[in-house]
Coordinates of N, CA and C in Angstrom, one line a residue:
Chain A
M90 N 5.6 -20.7 6.7 CA 6.1 -19.3 5.8 C 4.8 -18.2 6.5
T91 N 5.1 -16.7 6.5 CA 4.1 -15.8 7.0 C 3.9 -14.7 5.8
L92 N 2.9 -14.9 5.5 CA 2.6 -14.2 4.4 C 2.3 -12.2 5.5
R93 N 2.9 -10.9 4.5 CA 3.6 -9.8 5.4 C 3.0 -9.3 4.4
F94 N 1.8 -8.2 5.0 CA 0.9 -7.2 4.7 C 1.3 -6.5 5.0
P95 N 1.4 -4.8 4.6 CA 1.8 -3.5 5.0 C 0.7 -2.6 5.2
Y96 N 0.2 -2.5 6.7 CA -1.0 -1.3 6.0 C -1.0 -0.3 5.2
Q97 N -2.4 -0.4 4.4 CA -2.2 1.1 3.7 C -2.7 2.4 4.1
N98 N -2.5 3.0 3.1 CA -2.3 4.1 3.6 C -3.2 5.4 3.3
Y99 N -4.1 5.6 4.3 CA -5.2 6.4 3.1 C -4.7 7.5 3.8
R100 N -5.3 8.7 2.7 CA -5.6 10.2 3.3 C -6.5 10.5 3.9
P101 N -7.0 11.6 4.7 CA -8.4 11.5 5.0 C -8.5 12.5 4.7
A102 N -8.9 13.9 5.1 CA -9.4 15.2 4.6 C -9.2 15.7 5.1
H103 N -8.7 15.9 6.9 CA -7.9 16.6 7.6 C -6.9 15.9 8.0
P104 N -5.5 16.8 8.5 CA -5.0 16.2 9.6 C -5.7 15.4 10.6
I105 N -4.2 13.8 11.3 CA -5.7 13.2 12.4 C -5.0 13.1 13.7
A106 N -5.2 14.3 14.0 CA -5.1 14.6 15.8 C -4.3 13.5 16.7
P107 N -5.2 12.6 16.9 CA -4.5 11.8 17.9 C -2.8 11.0 17.3
L108 N -2.8 11.1 16.3 CA -1.5 10.6 15.2 C -0.3 12.0 15.0
A109 N -0.6 12.9 15.6 CA 0.3 13.9 15.8 C 0.1 14.9 14.6
G110 N -1.0 15.1 13.8 CA -1.5 15.6 12.9 C -1.4 14.9 11.7
R111 N -0.8 13.5 11.9 CA 0.0 12.5 10.1 C -1.3 13.2 9.8
M112 N -0.9 13.0 8.2 CA -2.3 12.8 7.1 C -2.1 11.4 6.5
F113 N -1.5 10.3 7.2 CA -2.3 8.9 6.5 C -3.2 8.4 8.5
R114 N -4.1 7.5 7.6 CA -4.7 6.6 8.1 C -4.0 5.5 7.9
P115 N -3.4 4.2 9.0 CA -2.7 2.8 8.4 C -3.9 2.3 8.5
R116 N -4.3 1.2 7.9 CA -5.6 0.4 8.3 C -4.9 -1.0 7.6
P117 N -5.4 -2.0 8.5 CA -4.7 -3.4 7.7 C -5.1 -3.8 6.9
V118 N -5.6 -3.2 5.4 CA -6.5 -4.0 4.7 C -5.5 -3.7 3.0
F119 N -6.0 -5.2 2.9 CA -5.4 -6.3 2.0 C -6.1 -6.7 0.9
S120 N -5.9 -6.9 -0.2 CA -6.5 -7.3 -1.2 C -6.7 -9.1 -1.2
V121 N -7.7 -9.2 -1.3 CA -8.6 -10.8 -1.2 C -9.1 -11.3 -2.3
T122 N -9.1 -12.1 -2.6 CA -9.9 -12.7 -4.3 C -11.1 -14.1 -4.1
L123 N -11.7 -13.8 -4.2 CA -13.2 -14.8 -3.9 C -13.4 -15.1 -4.8
I124 N -13.2 -16.8 -5.3 CA -13.7 -17.4 -6.4 C -14.7 -18.1 -6.0
G125 N -15.6 -18.5 -7.8 CA -16.5 -19.0 -7.6 C -16.7 -19.8 -8.9
S126 N -17.4 -20.1 -9.1 CA -17.8 -21.1 -10.8 C -17.6 -20.0 -11.7
L127 N -18.5 -19.4 -11.8 CA -18.2 -18.4 -12.9 C -17.0 -17.0 -12.8
G128 N -16.6 -16.9 -11.8 CA -15.0 -16.5 -11.8 C -14.9 -15.7 -10.4
S129 N -13.5 -14.7 -9.9 CA -13.0 -14.3 -9.3 C -13.6 -13.0 -9.1
T130 N -13.3 -12.2 -8.0 CA -13.3 -10.8 -7.7 C -12.1 -10.4 -6.5
A131 N -11.0 -9.8 -7.2 CA -10.1 -9.3 -5.9 C -10.7 -7.8 -5.3
Q132 N -10.8 -7.5 -3.9 CA -11.1 -6.6 -4.1 C -10.7 -6.3 -2.5
D133 N -9.9 -5.0 -1.8 CA -9.5 -4.5 -0.4 C -10.5 -4.4 0.8
A134 N -9.9 -5.5 1.5 CA -10.8 -6.0 2.7 C -9.6 -5.7 4.1
L135 N -10.6 -5.2 5.0 CA -10.2 -4.6 6.1 C -10.2 -6.0 7.4
L136 N -8.5 -6.5 7.6 CA -8.4 -7.4 8.4 C -8.9 -6.7 10.0
D137 N -10.0 -7.5 10.9 CA -10.5 -6.9 11.6 C -10.9 -7.8 12.8
T138 N -10.6 -8.0 13.9 CA -10.4 -9.1 15.1 C -11.4 -8.7 15.6
G139 N -12.1 -7.3 15.7 CA -13.3 -7.5 16.3 C -14.8 -7.8 15.7
A140 N -14.6 -8.5 14.5 CA -15.6 -9.1 13.9 C -16.1 -10.6 13.5
D141 N -16.7 -10.6 13.9 CA -17.0 -12.2 14.1 C -16.6 -13.1 12.9
D142 N -17.2 -12.3 11.5 CA -18.1 -13.4 10.4 C -17.1 -12.8 9.4
T143 N -16.5 -13.1 8.6 CA -15.7 -12.6 7.1 C -16.9 -12.0 6.2
V144 N -17.3 -10.9 5.8 CA -18.5 -10.4 4.8 C -18.5 -9.6 4.3
F145 N -18.7 -9.9 2.4 CA -18.5 -9.4 1.5 C -20.2 -8.5 1.4
P146 N -19.5 -7.7 0.2 CA -21.1 -7.2 -0.4 C -21.5 -8.2 -1.3
E147 N -23.1 -8.6 -1.6 CA -23.3 -9.0 -2.1 C -23.9 -9.6 -3.7
W148 N -23.3 -7.8 -4.0 CA -22.7 -8.4 -5.7 C -21.5 -9.7 -6.2
V149 N -20.9 -9.1 -5.0 CA -19.4 -10.4 -5.5 C -20.3 -11.6 -5.5
A150 N -20.9 -12.6 -4.6 CA -21.5 -13.4 -4.1 C -22.1 -14.0 -6.5
Q151 N -22.9 -12.9 -6.7 CA -23.7 -12.5 -7.6 C -22.5 -12.8 -9.1
R152 N -21.6 -11.9 -8.7 CA -20.2 -12.3 -9.7 C -19.9 -13.3 -10.0
I153 N -19.5 -14.3 -9.1 CA -18.4 -15.3 -8.7 C -19.7 -16.4 -8.3
G154 N -21.3 -16.1 -9.1 CA -21.8 -17.4 -9.3 C -22.0 -18.2 -8.1
L155 N -22.5 -17.3 -7.2 CA -23.0 -18.1 -5.9 C -24.4 -17.6 -6.0
D156 N -25.3 -19.1 -5.8 CA -26.7 -18.9 -5.6 C -27.4 -18.7 -3.8
L157 N -27.6 -17.9 -3.5 CA -28.1 -17.5 -1.7 C -29.3 -17.7 -2.1
T158 N -30.0 -17.9 -2.2 CA -31.1 -18.3 -2.1 C -31.4 -19.0 -0.9
H159 N -30.8 -19.9 -0.4 CA -31.3 -21.0 0.3 C -30.3 -20.7 1.2
S160 N -29.5 -19.6 1.3 CA -28.6 -19.8 2.5 C -28.9 -19.4 3.4
P161 N -28.0 -20.0 4.6 CA -28.4 -19.5 6.4 C -28.6 -18.1 6.2
V162 N -29.2 -17.2 6.9 CA -29.4 -15.6 7.1 C -29.3 -15.8 8.0
S163 N -28.4 -14.1 8.8 CA -28.2 -13.7 10.3 C -28.1 -12.4 9.6
F164 N -28.7 -11.8 10.9 CA -28.6 -9.9 11.2 C -27.1 -9.9 11.8
A165 N -26.5 -9.3 11.0 CA -25.5 -7.9 12.2 C -25.8 -6.8 12.2
S166 N -25.2 -6.6 13.5 CA -25.3 -4.7 14.0 C -23.5 -4.3 13.5
G167 N -23.5 -3.1 13.8 CA -22.3 -2.5 13.7 C -21.8 -1.3 12.7
L168 N -23.3 -1.7 12.0 CA -23.4 -0.2 10.7 C -23.6 0.8 10.8
P169 N -23.6 1.8 10.0 CA -24.6 2.3 10.0 C -26.0 2.1 10.4
Q170 N -26.1 1.6 9.1 CA -27.7 1.4 8.6 C -28.2 0.4 10.0
G171 N -27.8 0.3 10.9 CA -28.4 -0.9 12.4 C -28.3 -1.8 12.0
S172 N -29.1 -3.1 12.4 CA -29.4 -4.3 11.6 C -29.5 -4.8 10.2
V173 N -28.1 -5.2 9.8 CA -28.4 -5.3 9.0 C -28.3 -7.2 7.9
P174 N -28.9 -7.8 7.1 CA -29.0 -8.9 6.8 C -27.5 -9.6 6.2
V175 N -27.5 -10.7 7.0 CA -25.9 -11.6 5.6 C -27.0 -13.0 6.2
R176 N -26.4 -13.3 4.2 CA -26.6 -14.3 3.8 C -25.1 -15.7 3.9
Y177 N -24.9 -16.6 3.7 CA -23.9 -17.1 4.0 C -23.4 -18.2 2.9
A178 N -22.4 -18.5 2.9 CA -22.0 -19.9 1.8 C -20.9 -20.2 1.3
R179 N -20.8 -21.1 1.1 CA -18.9 -21.7 1.3 C -18.2 -21.0 0.2
V180 N -17.5 -20.6 0.1 CA -16.9 -20.0 -0.8 C -15.2 -20.0 -1.0
T181 N -14.3 -20.1 -1.9 CA -13.6 -20.8 -2.1 C -12.4 -19.0 -1.9
L182 N -11.3 -18.7 -1.0 CA -10.6 -17.2 -0.4 C -9.2 -17.5 -0.9
R183 N -8.9 -16.6 -1.3 CA -7.8 -16.6 -1.8 C -7.1 -15.2 -1.4
I184 N -5.6 -15.4 -0.8 CA -4.3 -13.9 -0.3 C -3.1 -14.5 -0.8
A185 N -2.3 -13.3 -1.9 CA -1.3 -13.6 -1.8 C 0.0 -12.5 -1.5
D186 N 0.8 -12.8 -1.3 CA 2.5 -11.6 -0.9 C 3.2 -12.3 -2.4
M187 N 4.1 -11.6 -2.4 CA 4.9 -11.6 -3.4 C 6.1 -12.7 -2.8
N188 N 5.5 -13.8 -2.2 CA 6.7 -14.6 -1.5 C 5.3 -15.9 -1.0
E189 N 4.0 -16.1 -1.2 CA 3.3 -17.1 -0.6 C 1.9 -16.8 -0.7
R190 N 1.6 -17.6 -1.0 CA -0.3 -17.7 -2.0 C -1.2 -18.9 -0.7
R191 N -2.0 -18.4 -0.1 CA -3.3 -19.5 0.6 C -4.6 -19.5 -0.5
E192 N -5.0 -20.7 -0.1 CA -6.6 -21.3 -0.9 C -7.3 -21.6 0.2
W193 N -8.2 -21.2 0.9 CA -8.6 -21.9 1.3 C -10.5 -22.2 1.1
K194 N -11.5 -22.9 1.9 CA -12.9 -22.7 1.8 C -13.5 -22.5 2.9
A195 N -14.6 -21.5 2.9 CA -14.4 -21.3 4.1 C -16.4 -20.3 4.4
W196 N -16.8 -20.6 4.9 CA -18.4 -19.7 5.0 C -17.7 -18.1 5.2
V197 N -18.3 -17.3 4.1 CA -18.3 -16.6 4.0 C -19.9 -15.1 3.9
G198 N -20.0 -14.3 4.6 CA -21.2 -13.3 4.9 C -21.7 -12.7 3.5
F199 N -22.6 -12.4 3.0 CA -22.7 -11.6 2.3 C -23.9 -10.9 2.3
T200 N -23.2 -9.5 2.2 CA -25.0 -8.7 3.0 C -25.3 -7.2 1.6
P201 N -26.9 -7.4 1.9 CA -26.8 -6.0 0.6 C -26.6 -4.6 1.0
A202 N -25.8 -4.7 2.4 CA -25.3 -2.9 3.1 C -24.1 -2.2 2.4
P203 N -24.4 -1.2 1.6 CA -22.7 -0.3 1.4 C -21.8 -1.0 2.8
I204 N -21.0 -1.0 2.5 CA -19.6 -0.8 3.7 C -18.7 -0.4 3.3
R205 N -17.9 0.1 3.5 CA -16.7 0.9 3.2 C -15.4 -0.1 2.9
F206 N -15.3 -1.0 3.6 CA -14.0 -2.8 3.3 C -15.5 -3.7 3.6
P207 N -14.9 -5.4 3.1 CA -15.3 -6.1 3.2 C -14.2 -6.1 5.1
V208 N -15.1 -7.1 5.8 CA -14.6 -7.6 6.9 C -14.2 -8.9 6.3
L209 N -13.1 -8.8 7.0 CA -12.3 -10.5 7.4 C -12.1 -10.4 8.7
G210 N -13.2 -11.1 9.9 CA -13.4 -11.6 10.7 C -13.4 -13.1 11.7
F211 N -13.2 -13.6 12.7 CA -13.0 -14.7 12.8 C -13.0 -16.1 12.2
T212 N -14.5 -16.3 11.9 CA -15.3 -17.3 10.7 C -14.9 -16.9 9.6
G213 N -14.0 -17.8 9.1 CA -13.6 -17.8 7.8 C -12.9 -17.3 7.8
F214 N -12.1 -16.6 8.2 CA -10.9 -16.1 8.7 C -9.4 -16.3 9.6
L215 N -10.2 -15.3 10.9 CA -8.9 -15.4 11.1 C -8.8 -16.1 12.4
E216 N -9.9 -17.2 11.7 CA -9.5 -19.1 12.4 C -8.8 -19.5 12.4
Y217 N -8.1 -19.3 11.3 CA -7.5 -20.1 10.3 C -6.0 -19.7 10.3
F218 N -5.5 -18.8 10.7 CA -4.4 -17.9 10.8 C -3.5 -17.7 12.1
T219 N -2.5 -17.3 13.0 CA -2.0 -16.6 13.2 C -1.5 -15.2 13.2
A220 N -2.1 -14.2 13.7 CA -1.9 -12.9 13.4 C -1.1 -12.1 13.9
I221 N -0.1 -11.8 13.6 CA 0.7 -10.8 14.8 C 0.8 -9.3 13.9
F222 N 0.3 -8.7 14.3 CA 0.0 -6.5 14.4 C 1.4 -6.0 14.7
H223 N 2.1 -5.8 13.4 CA 3.7 -4.4 14.7 C 2.9 -3.4 14.0
G224 N 2.7 -2.6 15.1 CA 2.2 -1.3 15.4 C 2.8 -0.2 14.9
K225 N 4.3 -1.0 15.2 CA 5.2 0.1 15.1 C 6.2 0.5 13.2
R226 N 5.9 -0.9 12.3 CA 6.3 -0.7 11.2 C 4.9 -0.8 10.6
E227 N 4.1 -0.9 10.7 CA 2.0 -1.2 10.4 C 2.0 -2.5 9.6
E228 N 2.1 -3.0 10.0 CA 2.3 -4.6 9.0 C 1.9 -5.7 9.6
V229 N 1.2 -6.1 8.9 CA 0.5 -7.5 10.2 C 1.2 -9.3 9.4
E230 N 1.2 -9.8 10.0 CA 2.1 -11.0 9.8 C 0.9 -12.2 9.9
L231 N 0.6 -12.7 8.9 CA -0.6 -14.2 8.6 C 0.5 -15.2 8.7
T232 N 0.0 -16.3 9.5 CA 0.6 -17.7 9.5 C -0.5 -18.4 10.0
V233 N -0.5 -19.4 8.9 CA -1.4 -20.7 9.0 C -1.8 -21.8 10.4
N234 N -2.8 -21.9 10.4 CA -2.5 -22.8 11.9 C -2.9 -24.0 11.9
G235 N -3.2 -24.5 12.9 CA -3.6 -25.9 12.6 C -4.8 -26.3 12.1
R236 N -5.7 -25.2 12.5 CA -7.6 -25.6 12.1 C -7.0 -25.1 10.3
Y237 N -6.1 -24.6 10.0 CA -6.3 -24.1 8.1 C -6.5 -25.1 7.2
P238 N -8.1 -25.2 6.9 CA -8.2 -26.3 6.2 C -7.6 -26.3 4.2
G239 N -6.7 -25.2 3.8 CA -6.4 -24.9 2.6 C -5.0 -25.9 1.8
T240 N -4.3 -25.1 1.2 CA -3.6 -24.7 0.4 C -2.2 -23.9 0.5
Chain B
M1019 N -3.9 -19.9 -11.0 CA -3.7 -18.3 -11.0 C -2.6 -17.9 -11.9
N1020 N -2.6 -16.8 -12.3 CA -1.9 -16.4 -13.4 C -0.1 -16.0 -12.8
E1021 N 0.5 -16.0 -12.7 CA 1.5 -15.6 -11.2 C 2.2 -14.2 -12.2
K1022 N 1.9 -14.0 -13.5 CA 2.6 -12.2 -13.2 C 1.2 -11.5 -12.5
L1023 N 0.3 -12.1 -12.4 CA -0.7 -10.8 -11.6 C -0.6 -11.1 -10.1
L1024 N 0.7 -11.2 -10.0 CA 1.0 -10.8 -8.0 C 0.6 -9.6 -7.9
L1025 N -0.3 -9.1 -7.0 CA -0.3 -7.2 -6.3 C 1.3 -7.3 -5.6
D1026 N 1.6 -7.0 -6.0 CA 3.0 -5.9 -4.6 C 2.0 -5.5 -3.5
H1027 N 2.4 -5.8 -2.2 CA 1.6 -5.0 -1.8 C 2.5 -3.4 -1.1
D1028 N 3.5 -3.7 -1.0 CA 4.1 -2.7 -0.6 C 4.2 -2.1 -2.1
V1029 N 4.1 -1.7 -3.1 CA 4.4 -0.8 -4.4 C 2.6 -0.3 -4.2
Y1030 N 2.0 -1.4 -4.3 CA 0.6 -1.3 -4.1 C 0.2 0.1 -3.4
R1031 N 0.3 0.1 -1.6 CA 0.9 1.4 -1.1 C 0.3 1.9 -0.9
T1032 N 1.8 2.3 -1.5 CA 2.9 3.5 -2.1 C 1.9 4.3 -3.0
N1033 N 1.3 3.3 -4.2 CA 0.8 3.9 -5.1 C -0.8 4.8 -3.9
R1034 N -1.2 3.8 -4.3 CA -2.6 4.0 -3.5 C -2.8 5.3 -2.3
A1035 N -1.9 5.4 -2.2 CA -1.5 6.8 -0.4 C -1.3 8.3 -1.6
K1036 N -0.9 7.9 -2.8 CA -0.6 9.3 -3.4 C -2.6 10.0 -3.7
Y1037 N -2.8 9.3 -3.5 CA -4.7 9.7 -3.6 C -5.1 11.2 -2.7
Y1038 N -5.5 12.2 -3.1 CA -6.1 12.6 -2.1 C -7.3 12.6 -1.6
P1039 N -8.5 12.9 -0.8 CA -9.6 13.0 -1.0 C -10.7 13.5 -1.7
D1040 N -9.5 14.6 -2.6 CA -10.3 15.5 -3.3 C -10.1 14.8 -4.9
D1041 N -8.8 14.3 -5.1 CA -8.4 13.3 -6.3 C -9.4 12.4 -6.8
L1042 N -10.6 11.9 -5.5 CA -11.4 10.6 -5.4 C -12.9 11.4 -5.3
L1043 N -13.2 12.7 -4.8 CA -14.4 13.1 -4.4 C -15.3 13.2 -6.2
S1044 N -14.7 12.9 -7.4 CA -15.8 12.7 -8.6 C -16.2 10.8 -8.4
Y1045 N -15.9 10.3 -7.7 CA -16.2 9.0 -7.9 C -16.5 8.3 -6.6
E1046 N -16.8 9.5 -5.6 CA -17.5 9.2 -4.6 C -18.2 8.0 -4.5
N1047 N -19.1 6.9 -3.6 CA -20.0 6.6 -3.6 C -20.1 5.2 -4.6
E1048 N -18.6 5.1 -5.6 CA -18.7 4.7 -6.6 C -17.1 3.7 -6.1
W1049 N -18.1 1.9 -7.3 CA -16.6 0.9 -7.3 C -16.0 1.6 -7.9
V1050 N -14.2 1.5 -7.3 CA -13.3 1.7 -9.0 C -12.5 1.1 -8.8
A1051 N -11.6 0.4 -10.2 CA -11.3 0.0 -10.1 C -9.6 -0.3 -10.8
W1052 N -8.5 -0.3 -10.0 CA -7.4 -0.3 -9.6 C -6.6 -1.3 -10.3
N1053 N -5.5 -0.8 -11.1 CA -4.7 -1.6 -11.3 C -4.2 -2.5 -10.8
L1054 N -3.0 -3.5 -10.9 CA -2.3 -4.0 -9.5 C -1.3 -3.4 -9.0
D1055 N -0.9 -2.2 -9.6 CA -0.3 -1.5 -8.3 C -0.1 -0.1 -8.2
A1056 N -1.9 0.0 -8.2 CA -3.1 1.0 -8.6 C -2.1 2.4 -9.0
S1057 N -1.4 2.3 -9.7 CA -1.0 4.1 -10.2 C -2.2 4.1 -11.3
R1058 N -3.3 3.0 -11.4 CA -3.6 4.0 -12.3 C -4.9 3.0 -12.4
M1059 N -6.6 4.2 -12.8 CA -7.6 3.7 -12.3 C -8.2 3.2 -13.8
V1060 N -8.9 1.5 -13.7 CA -8.8 1.6 -14.8 C -10.4 1.7 -15.5
A1061 N -11.3 1.6 -14.5 CA -12.7 2.1 -14.8 C -13.4 2.3 -13.4
H1062 N -14.4 2.6 -13.0 CA -15.3 3.3 -12.3 C -16.9 3.1 -12.4
H1063 N -17.5 2.3 -11.9 CA -19.0 3.1 -12.3 C -19.4 2.5 -10.5
R1064 N -20.7 3.4 -9.5 CA -21.6 3.1 -9.0 C -22.1 1.4 -8.9
D1065 N -23.0 1.0 -10.1 CA -23.4 -0.5 -10.0 C -21.7 -1.4 -10.6
A1066 N -21.4 -1.7 -9.1 CA -20.3 -2.9 -9.0 C -20.1 -4.3 -10.3
L1067 N -21.3 -4.6 -10.3 CA -21.6 -5.6 -11.6 C -21.4 -4.6 -12.4
E1068 N -21.6 -3.1 -12.9 CA -22.4 -3.0 -14.2 C -20.6 -2.2 -14.4
L1069 N -19.8 -2.1 -13.5 CA -18.6 -2.0 -13.5 C -17.8 -3.4 -14.0
W1070 N -18.2 -4.4 -13.5 CA -17.0 -5.3 -14.0 C -17.7 -6.2 -15.4
R1071 N -19.2 -5.4 -15.5 CA -19.3 -5.9 -17.6 C -18.9 -5.0 -18.0
I1072 N -18.5 -3.9 -18.0 CA -17.5 -2.3 -18.3 C -15.8 -3.2 -18.8
L1073 N -15.0 -3.9 -17.6 CA -14.4 -4.3 -17.4 C -14.1 -6.0 -17.9
D1074 N -15.8 -6.9 -18.6 CA -15.7 -8.1 -19.2 C -15.5 -7.3 -20.3
E1075 N -16.3 -6.5 -21.5 CA -16.2 -5.8 -22.5 C -14.9 -5.2 -23.1
A1076 N -13.8 -4.6 -22.0 CA -12.8 -4.4 -22.2 C -11.9 -5.6 -22.2
G1077 N -12.2 -6.1 -22.2 CA -11.6 -7.5 -22.8 C -10.5 -8.0 -21.0
I1078 N -10.8 -7.1 -19.8 CA -9.3 -7.0 -19.3 C -9.5 -8.1 -17.6
D1079 N -8.6 -8.9 -17.6 CA -8.6 -10.4 -17.0 C -8.8 -9.4 -15.3
S1080 N -9.7 -10.1 -15.1 CA -10.6 -10.0 -13.4 C -9.5 -10.2 -12.4
E1081 N -8.3 -10.9 -12.5 CA -7.6 -10.9 -11.9 C -6.5 -9.9 -11.9
S1082 N -6.7 -9.2 -12.7 CA -5.8 -7.9 -12.9 C -6.1 -6.9 -12.6
V1083 N -7.5 -7.0 -11.5 CA -7.7 -5.2 -11.3 C -8.0 -5.5 -9.7
N1084 N -8.2 -4.7 -9.1 CA -8.5 -4.8 -7.3 C -9.5 -3.3 -7.2
L1085 N -10.8 -4.3 -6.1 CA -11.9 -3.1 -7.2 C -11.9 -2.5 -5.2
E1086 N -12.6 -0.9 -5.2 CA -12.3 -0.8 -3.8 C -13.8 0.2 -3.8
W1087 N -14.6 0.4 -2.7 CA -15.5 1.3 -3.5 C -15.1 2.8 -2.1
I1088 N -15.3 3.7 -2.6 CA -14.8 4.7 -2.3 C -15.7 5.9 -1.7
P1089 N -15.6 6.2 -0.1 CA -17.4 6.3 0.8 C -17.1 8.0 0.1
P1090 N -18.3 8.3 0.2 CA -19.0 9.9 0.4 C -17.1 10.7 0.8
G1091 N -17.2 11.8 0.0 CA -15.9 12.9 0.9 C -14.8 12.4 -0.4
G1092 N -14.7 10.7 -0.8 CA -13.4 10.4 -1.0 C -12.4 9.6 -0.1
E1093 N -12.6 9.8 1.8 CA -11.7 9.3 2.6 C -13.0 9.6 3.6
V1094 N -12.8 8.8 4.9 CA -13.6 8.4 5.9 C -12.8 9.4 7.3
D1095 N -12.5 9.9 7.6 CA -11.7 10.6 8.7 C -10.8 9.8 9.9
C1096 N -12.3 9.5 10.1 CA -11.9 7.9 11.2 C -13.1 6.3 10.7
Q1097 N -12.7 5.4 10.8 CA -13.1 4.2 10.3 C -13.5 3.7 11.2
L1098 N -14.6 3.1 11.8 CA -15.1 2.2 13.1 C -15.1 0.8 13.0

């Protein structure tokens, strides 16, 4: 089975010249739920093949009951703030479309830096899926691979 | 997981795309909680944990909302 996520369309303030003046920015953004001992939170996240890790805002960890005090830390670059700390924890992630639901445990990073979207990078996310990006119909398909550890 | 609370990505996409940056200007730098078809903003706050406190107090199921951070200007022209 394959999960299917249409790209989200976001309206910028100005027409997009390289897209022939189109008024929408299509982005592979979809809702991802993080689940912890104190609860869950669903948030729009960006599927990013250029990102090494899967990273969410730090408040999510607090909300779902993760203690990051003794978590491994690294420093990530690529944000306007420059190098920012990322603390890692094992957490349950869930994605779903109208036909299929997937839930798995993985390492997720949490950062105090403000980010437009959480990023779904290789570690924790793309390592577990075969992803097909359909540029023409602006949709991404995800199929679990042999490394997928969840249900 | 409550099966009734599945997010239909096609419907969500259609409704979310109806918002212009100007519509979202008053929410810039804030977290907003959309209902599951993005037809309605349930609550908003600059502090995400405070937003959750508001949602919890209102008895809103965490599985019935989807959070998004609104950037300065309501939307960025180009996301890198």
